[in-house]
GROMACS .gro file of C-alpha atoms in nm:
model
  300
    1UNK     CA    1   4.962  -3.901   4.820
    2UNK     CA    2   4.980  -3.631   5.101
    3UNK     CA    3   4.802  -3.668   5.410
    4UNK     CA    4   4.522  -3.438   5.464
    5UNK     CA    5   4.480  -3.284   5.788
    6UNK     CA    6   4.188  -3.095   5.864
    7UNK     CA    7   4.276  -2.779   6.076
    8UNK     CA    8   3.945  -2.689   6.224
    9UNK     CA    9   4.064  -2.539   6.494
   10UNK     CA   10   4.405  -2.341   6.649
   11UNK     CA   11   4.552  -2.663   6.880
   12UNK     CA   12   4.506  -2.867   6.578
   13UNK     CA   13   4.770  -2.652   6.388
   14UNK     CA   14   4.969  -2.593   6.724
   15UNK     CA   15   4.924  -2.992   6.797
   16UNK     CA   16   5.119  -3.058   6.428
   17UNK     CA   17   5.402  -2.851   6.512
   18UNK     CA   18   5.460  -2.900   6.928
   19UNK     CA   19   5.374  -2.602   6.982
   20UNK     CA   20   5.155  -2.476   7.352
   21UNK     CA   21   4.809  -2.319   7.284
   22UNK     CA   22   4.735  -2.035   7.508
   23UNK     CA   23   4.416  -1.969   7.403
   24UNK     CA   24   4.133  -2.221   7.250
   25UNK     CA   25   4.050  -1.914   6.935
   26UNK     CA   26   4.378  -1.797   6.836
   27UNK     CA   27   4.737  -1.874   6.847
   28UNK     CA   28   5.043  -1.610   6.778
   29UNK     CA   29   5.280  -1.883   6.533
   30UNK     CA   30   5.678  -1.877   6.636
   31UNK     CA   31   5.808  -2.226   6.401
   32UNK     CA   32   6.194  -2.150   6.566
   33UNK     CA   33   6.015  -2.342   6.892
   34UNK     CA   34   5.873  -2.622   6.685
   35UNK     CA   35   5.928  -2.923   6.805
   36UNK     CA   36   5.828  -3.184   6.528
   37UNK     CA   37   5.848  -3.168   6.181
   38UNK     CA   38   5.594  -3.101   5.957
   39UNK     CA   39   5.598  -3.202   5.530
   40UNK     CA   40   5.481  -3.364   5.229
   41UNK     CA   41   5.060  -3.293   5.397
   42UNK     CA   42   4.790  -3.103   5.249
   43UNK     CA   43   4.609  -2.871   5.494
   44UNK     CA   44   4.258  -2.769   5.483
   45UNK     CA   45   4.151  -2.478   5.670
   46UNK     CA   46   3.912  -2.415   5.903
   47UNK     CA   47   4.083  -2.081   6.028
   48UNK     CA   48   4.219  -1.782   5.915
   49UNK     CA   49   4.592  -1.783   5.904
   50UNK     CA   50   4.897  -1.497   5.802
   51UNK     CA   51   5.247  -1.642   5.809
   52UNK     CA   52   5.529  -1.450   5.794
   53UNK     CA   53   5.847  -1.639   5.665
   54UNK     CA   54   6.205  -1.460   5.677
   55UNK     CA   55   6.389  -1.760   5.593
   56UNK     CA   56   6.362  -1.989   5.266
   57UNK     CA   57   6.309  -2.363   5.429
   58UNK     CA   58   5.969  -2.519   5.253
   59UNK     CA   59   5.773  -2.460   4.907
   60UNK     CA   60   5.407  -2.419   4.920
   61UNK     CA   61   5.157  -2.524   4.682
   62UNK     CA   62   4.786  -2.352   4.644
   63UNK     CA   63   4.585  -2.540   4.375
   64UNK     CA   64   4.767  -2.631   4.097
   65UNK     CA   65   5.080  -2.369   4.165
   66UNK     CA   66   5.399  -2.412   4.363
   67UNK     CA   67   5.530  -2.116   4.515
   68UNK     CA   68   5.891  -2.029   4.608
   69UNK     CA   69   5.833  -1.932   4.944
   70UNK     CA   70   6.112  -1.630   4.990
   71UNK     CA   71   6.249  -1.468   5.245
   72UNK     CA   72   6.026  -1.185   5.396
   73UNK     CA   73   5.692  -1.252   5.258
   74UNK     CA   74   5.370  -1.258   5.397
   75UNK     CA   75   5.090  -1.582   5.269
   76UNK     CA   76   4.750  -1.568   5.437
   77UNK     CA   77   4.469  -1.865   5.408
   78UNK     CA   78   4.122  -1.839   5.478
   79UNK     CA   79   3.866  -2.155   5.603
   80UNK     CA   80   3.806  -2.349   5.272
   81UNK     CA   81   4.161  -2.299   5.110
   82UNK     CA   82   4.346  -2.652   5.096
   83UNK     CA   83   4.715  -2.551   5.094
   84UNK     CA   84   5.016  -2.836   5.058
   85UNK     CA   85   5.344  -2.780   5.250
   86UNK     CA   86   5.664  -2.963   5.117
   87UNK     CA   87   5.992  -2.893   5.367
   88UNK     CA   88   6.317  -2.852   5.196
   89UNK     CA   89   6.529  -3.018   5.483
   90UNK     CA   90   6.424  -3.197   5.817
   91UNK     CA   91   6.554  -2.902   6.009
   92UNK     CA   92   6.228  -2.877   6.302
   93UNK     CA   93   6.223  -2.538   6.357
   94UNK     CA   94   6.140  -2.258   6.088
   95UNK     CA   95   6.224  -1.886   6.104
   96UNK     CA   96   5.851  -1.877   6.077
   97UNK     CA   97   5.632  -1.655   6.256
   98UNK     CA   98   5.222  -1.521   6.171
   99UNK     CA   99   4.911  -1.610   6.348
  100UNK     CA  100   4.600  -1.840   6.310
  101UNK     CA  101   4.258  -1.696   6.487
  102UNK     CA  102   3.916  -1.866   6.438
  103UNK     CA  103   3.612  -1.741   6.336
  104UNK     CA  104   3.446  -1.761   6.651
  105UNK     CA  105   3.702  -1.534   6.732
  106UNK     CA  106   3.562  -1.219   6.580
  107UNK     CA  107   3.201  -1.275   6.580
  108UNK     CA  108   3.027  -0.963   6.665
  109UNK     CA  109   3.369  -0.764   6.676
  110UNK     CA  110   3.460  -0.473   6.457
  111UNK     CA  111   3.662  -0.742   6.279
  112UNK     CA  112   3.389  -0.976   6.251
  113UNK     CA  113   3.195  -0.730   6.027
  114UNK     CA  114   3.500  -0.591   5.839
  115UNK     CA  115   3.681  -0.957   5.741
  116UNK     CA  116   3.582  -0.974   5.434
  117UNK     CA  117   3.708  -0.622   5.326
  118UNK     CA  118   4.074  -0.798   5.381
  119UNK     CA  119   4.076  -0.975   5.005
  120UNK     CA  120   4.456  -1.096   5.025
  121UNK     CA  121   4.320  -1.406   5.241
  122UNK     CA  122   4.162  -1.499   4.908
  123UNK     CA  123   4.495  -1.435   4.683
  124UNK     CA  124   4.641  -1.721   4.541
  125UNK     CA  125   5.032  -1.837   4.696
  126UNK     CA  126   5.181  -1.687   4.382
  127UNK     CA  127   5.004  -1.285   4.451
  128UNK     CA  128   5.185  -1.309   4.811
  129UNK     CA  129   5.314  -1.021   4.960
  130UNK     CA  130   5.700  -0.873   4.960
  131UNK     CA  131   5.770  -0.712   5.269
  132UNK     CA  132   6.039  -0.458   5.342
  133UNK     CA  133   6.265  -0.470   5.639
  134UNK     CA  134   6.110  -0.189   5.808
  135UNK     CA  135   5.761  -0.378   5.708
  136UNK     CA  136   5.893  -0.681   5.872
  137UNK     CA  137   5.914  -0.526   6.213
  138UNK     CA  138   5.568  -0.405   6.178
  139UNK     CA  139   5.435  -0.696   6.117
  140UNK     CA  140   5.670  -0.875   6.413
  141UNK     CA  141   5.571  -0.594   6.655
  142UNK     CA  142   5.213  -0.641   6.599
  143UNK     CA  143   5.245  -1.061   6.676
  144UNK     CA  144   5.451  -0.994   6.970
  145UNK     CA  145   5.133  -0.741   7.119
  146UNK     CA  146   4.933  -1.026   7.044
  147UNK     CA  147   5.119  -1.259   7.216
  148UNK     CA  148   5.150  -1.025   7.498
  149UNK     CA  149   4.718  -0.999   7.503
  150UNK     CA  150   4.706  -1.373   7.503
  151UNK     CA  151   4.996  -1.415   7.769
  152UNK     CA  152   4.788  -1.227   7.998
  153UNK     CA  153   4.503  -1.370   8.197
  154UNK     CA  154   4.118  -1.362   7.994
  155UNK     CA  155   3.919  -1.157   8.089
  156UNK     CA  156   3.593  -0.937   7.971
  157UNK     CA  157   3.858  -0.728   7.730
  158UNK     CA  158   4.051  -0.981   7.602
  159UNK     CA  159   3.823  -1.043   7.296
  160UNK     CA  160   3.752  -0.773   7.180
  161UNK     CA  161   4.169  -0.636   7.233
  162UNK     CA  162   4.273  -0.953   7.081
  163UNK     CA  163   4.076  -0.871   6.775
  164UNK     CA  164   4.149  -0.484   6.765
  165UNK     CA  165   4.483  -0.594   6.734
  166UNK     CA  166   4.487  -0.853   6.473
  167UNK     CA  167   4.247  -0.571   6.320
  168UNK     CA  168   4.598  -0.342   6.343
  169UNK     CA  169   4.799  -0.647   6.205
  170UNK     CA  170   4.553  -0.645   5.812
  171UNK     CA  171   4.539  -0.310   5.821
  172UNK     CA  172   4.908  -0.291   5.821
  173UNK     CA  173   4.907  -0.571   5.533
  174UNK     CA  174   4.623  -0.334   5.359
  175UNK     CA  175   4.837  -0.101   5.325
  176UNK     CA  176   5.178  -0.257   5.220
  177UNK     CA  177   5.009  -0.459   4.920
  178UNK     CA  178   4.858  -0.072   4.796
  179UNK     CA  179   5.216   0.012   4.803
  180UNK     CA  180   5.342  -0.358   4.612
  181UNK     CA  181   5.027  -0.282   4.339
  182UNK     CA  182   5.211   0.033   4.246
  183UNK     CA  183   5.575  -0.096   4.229
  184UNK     CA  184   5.400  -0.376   4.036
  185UNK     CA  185   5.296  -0.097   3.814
  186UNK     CA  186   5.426  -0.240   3.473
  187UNK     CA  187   5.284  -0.583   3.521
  188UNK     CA  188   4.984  -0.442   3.611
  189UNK     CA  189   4.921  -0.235   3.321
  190UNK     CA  190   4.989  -0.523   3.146
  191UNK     CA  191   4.759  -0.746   3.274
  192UNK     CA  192   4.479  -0.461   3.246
  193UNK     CA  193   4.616  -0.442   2.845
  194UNK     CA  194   4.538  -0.862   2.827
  195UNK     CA  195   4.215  -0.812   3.028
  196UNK     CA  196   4.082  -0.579   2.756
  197UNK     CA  197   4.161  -0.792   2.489
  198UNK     CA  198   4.002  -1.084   2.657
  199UNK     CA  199   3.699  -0.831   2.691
  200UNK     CA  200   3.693  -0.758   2.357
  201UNK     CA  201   3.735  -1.079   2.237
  202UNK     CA  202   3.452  -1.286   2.418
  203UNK     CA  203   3.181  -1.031   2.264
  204UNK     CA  204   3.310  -1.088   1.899
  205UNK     CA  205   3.257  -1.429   1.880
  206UNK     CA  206   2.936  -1.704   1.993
  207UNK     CA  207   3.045  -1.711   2.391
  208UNK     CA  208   2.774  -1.450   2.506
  209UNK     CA  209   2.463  -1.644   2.350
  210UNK     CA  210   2.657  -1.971   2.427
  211UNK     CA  211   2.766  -1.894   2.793
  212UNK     CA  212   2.589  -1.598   2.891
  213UNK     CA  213   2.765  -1.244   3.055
  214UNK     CA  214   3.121  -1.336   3.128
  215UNK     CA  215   3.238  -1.344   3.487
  216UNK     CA  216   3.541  -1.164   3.686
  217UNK     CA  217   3.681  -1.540   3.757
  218UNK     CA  218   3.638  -1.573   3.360
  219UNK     CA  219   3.909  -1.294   3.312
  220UNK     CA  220   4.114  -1.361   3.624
  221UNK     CA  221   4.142  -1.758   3.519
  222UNK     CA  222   4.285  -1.632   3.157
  223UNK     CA  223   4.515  -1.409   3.346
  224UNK     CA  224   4.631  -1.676   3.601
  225UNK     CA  225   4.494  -1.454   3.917
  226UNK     CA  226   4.291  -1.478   4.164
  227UNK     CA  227   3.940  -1.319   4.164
  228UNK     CA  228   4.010  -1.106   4.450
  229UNK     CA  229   4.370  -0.987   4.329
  230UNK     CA  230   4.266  -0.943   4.019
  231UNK     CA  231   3.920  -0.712   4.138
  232UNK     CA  232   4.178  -0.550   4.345
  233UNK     CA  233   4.446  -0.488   4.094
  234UNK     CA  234   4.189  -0.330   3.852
  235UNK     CA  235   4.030  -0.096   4.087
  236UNK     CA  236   4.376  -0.009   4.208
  237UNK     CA  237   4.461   0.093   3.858
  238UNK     CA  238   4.179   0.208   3.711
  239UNK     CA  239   3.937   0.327   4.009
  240UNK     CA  240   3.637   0.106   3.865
  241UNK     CA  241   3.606  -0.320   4.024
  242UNK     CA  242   3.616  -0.552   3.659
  243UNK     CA  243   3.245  -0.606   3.703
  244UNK     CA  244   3.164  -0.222   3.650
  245UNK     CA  245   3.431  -0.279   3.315
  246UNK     CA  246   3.240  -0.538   3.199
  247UNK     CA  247   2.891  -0.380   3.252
  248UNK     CA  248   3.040  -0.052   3.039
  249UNK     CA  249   3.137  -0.303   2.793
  250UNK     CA  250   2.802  -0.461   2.769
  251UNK     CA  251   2.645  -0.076   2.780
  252UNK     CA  252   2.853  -0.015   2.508
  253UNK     CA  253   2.749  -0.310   2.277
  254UNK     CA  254   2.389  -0.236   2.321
  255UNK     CA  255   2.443   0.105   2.213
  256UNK     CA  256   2.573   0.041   1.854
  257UNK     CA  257   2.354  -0.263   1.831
  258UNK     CA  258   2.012  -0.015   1.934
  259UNK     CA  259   2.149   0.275   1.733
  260UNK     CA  260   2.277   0.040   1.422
  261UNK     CA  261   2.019  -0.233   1.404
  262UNK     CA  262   1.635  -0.319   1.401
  263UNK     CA  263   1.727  -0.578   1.619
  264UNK     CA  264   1.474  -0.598   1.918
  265UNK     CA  265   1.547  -0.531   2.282
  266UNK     CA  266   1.549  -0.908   2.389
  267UNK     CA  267   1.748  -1.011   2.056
  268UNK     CA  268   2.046  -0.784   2.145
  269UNK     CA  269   1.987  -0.901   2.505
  270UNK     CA  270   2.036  -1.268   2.386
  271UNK     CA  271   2.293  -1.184   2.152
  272UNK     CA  272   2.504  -0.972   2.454
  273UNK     CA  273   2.439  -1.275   2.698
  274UNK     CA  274   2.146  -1.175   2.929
  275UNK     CA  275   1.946  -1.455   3.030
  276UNK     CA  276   1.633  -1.174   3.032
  277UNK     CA  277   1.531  -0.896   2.844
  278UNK     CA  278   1.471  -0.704   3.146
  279UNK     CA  279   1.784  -0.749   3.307
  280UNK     CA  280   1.943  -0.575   2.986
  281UNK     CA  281   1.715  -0.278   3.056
  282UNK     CA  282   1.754  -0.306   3.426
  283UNK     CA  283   2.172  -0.241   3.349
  284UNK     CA  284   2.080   0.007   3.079
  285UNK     CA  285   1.873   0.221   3.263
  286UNK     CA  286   2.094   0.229   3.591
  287UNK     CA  287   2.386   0.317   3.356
  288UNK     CA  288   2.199   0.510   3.105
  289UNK     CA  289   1.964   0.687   3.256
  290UNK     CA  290   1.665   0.541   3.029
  291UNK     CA  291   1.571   0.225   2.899
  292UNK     CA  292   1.685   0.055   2.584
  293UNK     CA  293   1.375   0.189   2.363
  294UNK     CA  294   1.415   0.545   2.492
  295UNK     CA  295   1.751   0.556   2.381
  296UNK     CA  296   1.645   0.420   2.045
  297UNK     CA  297   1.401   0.727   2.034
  298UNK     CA  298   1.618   0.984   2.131
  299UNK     CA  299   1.877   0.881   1.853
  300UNK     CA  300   1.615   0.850   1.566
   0.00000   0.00000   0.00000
């Protein structure tokens, strides 16, 4: 079995490698000045990490998925993802190069209140991201004005510069997966084609009164993505998040059923998978513009 190591904090990842930590919250990563090997552990996060690898040299498993970790592409981890590294020689160093920051970091930073707007820490190994050469130097001029930041002595700006800059660095990576969504076009649209089906499908059978509304990670798990690529992917493609697909789905389905039916209000909301009548004509009316019966009403 692998040996789990905890990284709760930057020195602890910087510690594994041989690498000096500069500052106690965040550490620019350059693996061609590793010295000691690192493979065959699991590592749980406790940091956010973005690793830039433009060399093949180690395989990377997420969950249950091995990734082929290519040249020029970009894998982030968030605190909470377990992530296991397997080397492919016992060469020490790694044309390897990202950076690790801790929370603490970005507390009460622009950052801080924008981190979760960055969704590709939450992508699974397999959804990473492709870069192009000119990309690549982005991303490597970005690190190296970190590392110049973190070179220099702390003081009262280095926060918040430090985190305007690693702010720079996800916009950057914002903006290169928008452009791999769109030359991932044709898988897309077929992954939108399944995710319709699947939609379909889970109303036409016992699932809704057996298991409720379905979820995104419902749809994403029968796609083999994760949540956040997958909410991503869809609004990319379609302008609307998978939860506002489902809820038209679900508006949808109560139409025909008020319109073709003397079924009550809370039997079509049983039948559709709401746990409450009232959350049915919560939905309806937001969507709608009028409640279940008025809509009955105005089609009689």
């Amino acid at each position: 079995m692998d040996k789990m190591i905890n990284l709760d904090s930057v020195d602890r990842y910087n510690s594994l490698y041989g690498l000096e930590t500069l500052h106690p919250l965040v550490s620019v990563v350059n693996l061609t000045k590793a010295t000691k090997a690192v493979n065959h552990i699991q590592m749980n996060y406790g940091v956010y990490a973005l690793f830039l690898k433009l060399a093949k040299s180690c395989d990377i498993k997420y969950g249950r998925q091995h990734y082929d970790y290519q040249e020029g592409t970009i894998v982030c981890f968030a605190p909470g993802q377990t992530v296991g590294v397997e080397m492919l020689s016992d060469v020490v160093s790694q044309d390897v190069y990202g950076i690790l920051f801790h929370p603490d970091l970005i507390r009460g930073t622009s950052l801080g209140k924008s981190i979760k707007n960055y969704t590709f820490f939450s992508y699974s190994v397999s959804e990473a991201l492709h870069l192009s050469d000119q990309e690549k130097g982005i991303v490597m001029d970005c690190l190296e004005k970190i590392s110049i930041e973190l070179e220099h002595a702390i003081d009262k700006h280095s926060k918040s510069l430090i985190a305007m800059n690693i702010e720079l660095l996800l916009n950057y990576c914002m903006r290169f997966y928008e452009r791999q969504f769109i030359t991932r076009r044709d898988a897309n649209k077929d992954a939108l084609t399944r995710f319709e089906q699947l939609l379909t499908d889970y109303f036409q059978g016992q699932q809704p009164m057996e298991e409720g509304l379905p979820t995104v990670k419902y749809f994403a798990d029968k796609i083999c993505l994760s949540s956040n690529y997958f909410g991503d992917m869809v609004k990319k493609e379609t302008g609307k998040t998978p939860q506002e697909h489902i809820q038209e789905k679900v508006i949808e389905l109560a139409k025909e059923h008020i319109v073709a039916t003397d079924e009550t209000v809370s039997q079509i909301a049983y039948t559709l998978g709401f746990q409450y009548p009232q959350h049915l004509c919560r939905l309806f009316k937001k969507r709608v513009g009028c409640t279940p019966n008025e809509y009955r009403m105005k089609q009689g």
